Short mmCIF file of C-alpha atoms in Angstrom, two decimals:
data_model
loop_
_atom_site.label_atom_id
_atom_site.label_comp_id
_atom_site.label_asym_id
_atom_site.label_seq_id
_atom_site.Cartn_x
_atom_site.Cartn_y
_atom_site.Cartn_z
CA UNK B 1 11.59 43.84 47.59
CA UNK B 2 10.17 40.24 46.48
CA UNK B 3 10.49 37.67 49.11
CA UNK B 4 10.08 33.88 46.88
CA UNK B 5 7.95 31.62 49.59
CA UNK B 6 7.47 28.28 49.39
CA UNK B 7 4.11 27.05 50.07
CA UNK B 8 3.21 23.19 51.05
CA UNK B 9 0.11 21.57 50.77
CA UNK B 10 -0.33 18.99 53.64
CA UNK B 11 -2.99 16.70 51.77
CA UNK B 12 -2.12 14.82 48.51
CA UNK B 13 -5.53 15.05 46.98
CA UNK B 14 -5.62 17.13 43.73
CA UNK B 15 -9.22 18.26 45.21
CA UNK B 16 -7.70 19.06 49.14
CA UNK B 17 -10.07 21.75 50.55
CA UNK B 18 -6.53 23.03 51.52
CA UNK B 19 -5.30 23.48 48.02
CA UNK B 20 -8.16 25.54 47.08
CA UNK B 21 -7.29 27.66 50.55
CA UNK B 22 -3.96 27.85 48.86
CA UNK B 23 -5.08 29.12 45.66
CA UNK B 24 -6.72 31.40 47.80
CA UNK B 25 -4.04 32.28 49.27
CA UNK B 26 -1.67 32.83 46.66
CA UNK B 27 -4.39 35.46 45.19
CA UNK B 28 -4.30 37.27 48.49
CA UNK B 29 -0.91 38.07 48.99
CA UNK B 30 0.62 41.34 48.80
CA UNK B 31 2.38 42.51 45.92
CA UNK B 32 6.27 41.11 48.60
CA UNK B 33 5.42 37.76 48.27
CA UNK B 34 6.06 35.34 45.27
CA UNK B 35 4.59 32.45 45.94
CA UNK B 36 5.56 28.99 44.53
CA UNK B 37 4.59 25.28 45.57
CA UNK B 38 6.64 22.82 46.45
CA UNK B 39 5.52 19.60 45.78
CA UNK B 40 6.26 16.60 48.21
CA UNK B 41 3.66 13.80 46.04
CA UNK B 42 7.25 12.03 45.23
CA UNK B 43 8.74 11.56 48.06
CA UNK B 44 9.38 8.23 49.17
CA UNK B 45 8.64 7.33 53.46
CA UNK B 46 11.77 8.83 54.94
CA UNK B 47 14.54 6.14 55.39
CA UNK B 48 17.64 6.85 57.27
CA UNK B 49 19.71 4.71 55.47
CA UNK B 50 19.00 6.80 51.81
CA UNK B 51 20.40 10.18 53.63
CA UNK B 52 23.63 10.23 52.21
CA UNK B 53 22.25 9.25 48.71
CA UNK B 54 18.68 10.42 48.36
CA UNK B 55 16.68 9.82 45.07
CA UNK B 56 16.67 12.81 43.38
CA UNK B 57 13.30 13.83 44.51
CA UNK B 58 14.48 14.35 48.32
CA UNK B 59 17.45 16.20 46.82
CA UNK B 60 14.68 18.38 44.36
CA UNK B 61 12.64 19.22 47.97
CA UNK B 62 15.43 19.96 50.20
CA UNK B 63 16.78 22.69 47.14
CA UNK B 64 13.41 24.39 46.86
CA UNK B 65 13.26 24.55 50.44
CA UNK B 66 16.49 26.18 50.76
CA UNK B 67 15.84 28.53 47.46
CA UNK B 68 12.87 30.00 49.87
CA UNK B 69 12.95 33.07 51.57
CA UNK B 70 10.32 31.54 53.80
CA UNK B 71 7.57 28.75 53.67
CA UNK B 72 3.99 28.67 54.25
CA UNK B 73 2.36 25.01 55.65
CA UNK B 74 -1.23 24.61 54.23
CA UNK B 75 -2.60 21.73 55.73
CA UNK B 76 -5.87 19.70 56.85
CA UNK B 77 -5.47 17.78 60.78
CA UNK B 78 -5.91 13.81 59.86
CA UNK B 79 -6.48 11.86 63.64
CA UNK B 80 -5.71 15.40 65.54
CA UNK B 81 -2.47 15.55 63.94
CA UNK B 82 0.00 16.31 61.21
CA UNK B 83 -1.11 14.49 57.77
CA UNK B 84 1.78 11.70 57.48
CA UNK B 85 2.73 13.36 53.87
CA UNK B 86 3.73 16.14 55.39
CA UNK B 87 5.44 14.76 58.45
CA UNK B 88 7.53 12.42 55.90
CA UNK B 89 8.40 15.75 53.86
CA UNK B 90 9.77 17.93 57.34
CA UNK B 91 11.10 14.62 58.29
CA UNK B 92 13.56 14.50 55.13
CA UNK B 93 13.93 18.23 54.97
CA UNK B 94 15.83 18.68 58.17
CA UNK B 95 17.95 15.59 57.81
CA UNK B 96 21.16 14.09 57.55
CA UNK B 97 21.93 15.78 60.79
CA UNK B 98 23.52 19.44 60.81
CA UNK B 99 21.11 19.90 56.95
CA UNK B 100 18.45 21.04 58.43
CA UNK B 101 16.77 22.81 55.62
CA UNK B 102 14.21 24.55 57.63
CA UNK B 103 16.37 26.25 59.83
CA UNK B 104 15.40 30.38 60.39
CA UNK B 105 12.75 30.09 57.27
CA UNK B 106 10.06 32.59 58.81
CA UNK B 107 7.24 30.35 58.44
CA UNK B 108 3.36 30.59 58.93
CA UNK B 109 0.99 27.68 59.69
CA UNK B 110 -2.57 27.80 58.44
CA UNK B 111 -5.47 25.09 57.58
CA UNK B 112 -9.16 24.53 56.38
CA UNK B 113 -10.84 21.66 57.66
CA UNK B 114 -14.94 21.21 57.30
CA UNK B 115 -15.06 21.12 61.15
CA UNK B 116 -15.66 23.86 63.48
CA UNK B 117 -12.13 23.76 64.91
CA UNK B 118 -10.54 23.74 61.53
CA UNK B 119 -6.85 22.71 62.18
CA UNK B 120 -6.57 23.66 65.86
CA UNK B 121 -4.96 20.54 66.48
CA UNK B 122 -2.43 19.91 63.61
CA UNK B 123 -1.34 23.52 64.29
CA UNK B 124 -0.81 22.68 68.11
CA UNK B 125 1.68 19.92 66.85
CA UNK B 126 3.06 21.43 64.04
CA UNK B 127 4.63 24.58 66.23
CA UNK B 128 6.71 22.02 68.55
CA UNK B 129 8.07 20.01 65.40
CA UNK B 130 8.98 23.81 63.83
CA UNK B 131 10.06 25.00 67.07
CA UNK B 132 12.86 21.63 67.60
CA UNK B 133 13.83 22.72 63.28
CA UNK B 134 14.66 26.10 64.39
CA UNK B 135 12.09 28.04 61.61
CA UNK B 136 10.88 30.65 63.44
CA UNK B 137 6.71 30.86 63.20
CA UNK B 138 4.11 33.67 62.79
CA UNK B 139 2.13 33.35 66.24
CA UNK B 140 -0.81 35.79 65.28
CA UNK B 141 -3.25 35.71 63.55
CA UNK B 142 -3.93 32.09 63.96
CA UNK B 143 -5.79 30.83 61.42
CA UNK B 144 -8.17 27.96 61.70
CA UNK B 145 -10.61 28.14 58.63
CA UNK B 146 -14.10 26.10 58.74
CA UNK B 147 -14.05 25.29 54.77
CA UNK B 148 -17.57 26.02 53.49
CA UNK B 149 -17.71 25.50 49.44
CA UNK B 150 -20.28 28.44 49.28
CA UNK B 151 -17.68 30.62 50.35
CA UNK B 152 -14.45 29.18 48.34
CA UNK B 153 -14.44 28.65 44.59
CA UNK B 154 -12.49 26.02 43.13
CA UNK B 155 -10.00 28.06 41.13
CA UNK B 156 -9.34 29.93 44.93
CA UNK B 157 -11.71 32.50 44.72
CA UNK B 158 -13.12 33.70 47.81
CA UNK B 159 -16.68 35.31 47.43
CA UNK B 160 -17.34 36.27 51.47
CA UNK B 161 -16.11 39.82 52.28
CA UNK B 162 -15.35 39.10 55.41
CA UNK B 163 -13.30 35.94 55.10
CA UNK B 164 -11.15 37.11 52.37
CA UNK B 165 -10.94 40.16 54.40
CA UNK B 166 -9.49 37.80 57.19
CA UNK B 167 -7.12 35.85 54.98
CA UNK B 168 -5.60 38.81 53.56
CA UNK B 169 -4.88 40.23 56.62
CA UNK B 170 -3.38 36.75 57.63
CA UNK B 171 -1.26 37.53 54.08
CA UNK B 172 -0.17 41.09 54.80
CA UNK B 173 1.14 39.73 58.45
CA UNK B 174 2.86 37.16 57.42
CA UNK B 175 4.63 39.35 54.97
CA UNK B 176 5.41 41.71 57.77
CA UNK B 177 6.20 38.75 59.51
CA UNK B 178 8.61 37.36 57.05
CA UNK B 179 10.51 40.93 56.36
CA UNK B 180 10.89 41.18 60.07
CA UNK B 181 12.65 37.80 60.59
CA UNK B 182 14.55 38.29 57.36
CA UNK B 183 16.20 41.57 58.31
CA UNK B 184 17.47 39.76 61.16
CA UNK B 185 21.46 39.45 61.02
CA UNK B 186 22.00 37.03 64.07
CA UNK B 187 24.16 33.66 62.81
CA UNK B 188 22.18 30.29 63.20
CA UNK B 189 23.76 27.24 64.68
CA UNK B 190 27.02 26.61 64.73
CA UNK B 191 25.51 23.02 63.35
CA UNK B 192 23.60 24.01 60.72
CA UNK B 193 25.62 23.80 57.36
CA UNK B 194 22.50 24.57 54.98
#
């Protein structure tokens, strides 16, 4: 069986660190994943008052989040946090109130930054915002890559044995991960309509 997961990219540079990691990523997976992006470049800052009529690129988000089996965050840390793209993109995702669209998405958290924590921090935060959404998280393997360009090509190939060795591991237990959570027959929230 094919599980479709959405994957995020938490920097909006076309040359993130963390979309290469992503390529890398997608390469790695195991034969149960299908693996698609899901953009959030259009999204305007998150407005309360547009819930009830979002422009159609809130609407496009919040559908390709709830066509996912499960979603994979690939992000850099910007001030020992969450980049403010992707906070604005969680932020519409689980709103108006009861649409959470991240609710029980098994979800895994990883990041390259070209410091020697790599996203330590970011990840920290992240896990309390998923934890209040309701998406339950893959807790190990962590994964806090040090990007080093000798190591990662640019079309996501990675050329150390014993990192790729590493983030397909991280790939095959997050698949586990995500069949696990998904076999799961337990009703959500009463609250949660999507």
């Amino acid at each position: 069986m094919t599980h479709r997961i959405g994957y995020l990219i938490g920097s909006l540079a076309q040359d993130s660190i963390n979309r290469i990691l992503a390529k890398a990523l997608v390469g790695l997976a195991p034969p149960s994943l299908e693996l698609v992006e899901i953009p959030i470049r259009d999204l305007p800052l998150y407005n309360r008052d547009d819930e009830l009529d979002p422009v159609a690129a809130v609407t496009e988000f919040k559908r390709a989040i709830e066509g996912s089996e499960g979603l994979l965050l690939v992000s850099p840390e910007y001030n020992r946090s969450i980049p403010g793209a992707l906070k604005n993109a969680i932020d519409w995702g689980s709103r108006p109130w009861g649409h959470n669209s991240f609710a029980r998405k098994p979800t895994g958290i990883i990041g390259a930054s070209t410091g020697a924590i790599g996203t330590a921090v970011m990840q920290s935060s992240m896990r309390s915002v998923l934890s209040f959404l309701n998406a339950p998280q893959l807790n190990a393997p962590e994964a806090y890559i040090t990007f080093d360009p000798e190591v990662f090509g640019a079309d996501g190939e990675v050329k150390d044995a014993g990192t790729r060795e590493f983030l397909q591991h991280y790939m095959n237990e997050y698949a586990a991960f995500v069949a696990r959570v998904l076999s799961l027959t337990a009703p959500g929230h009463v609250g949660d309509q999507g």
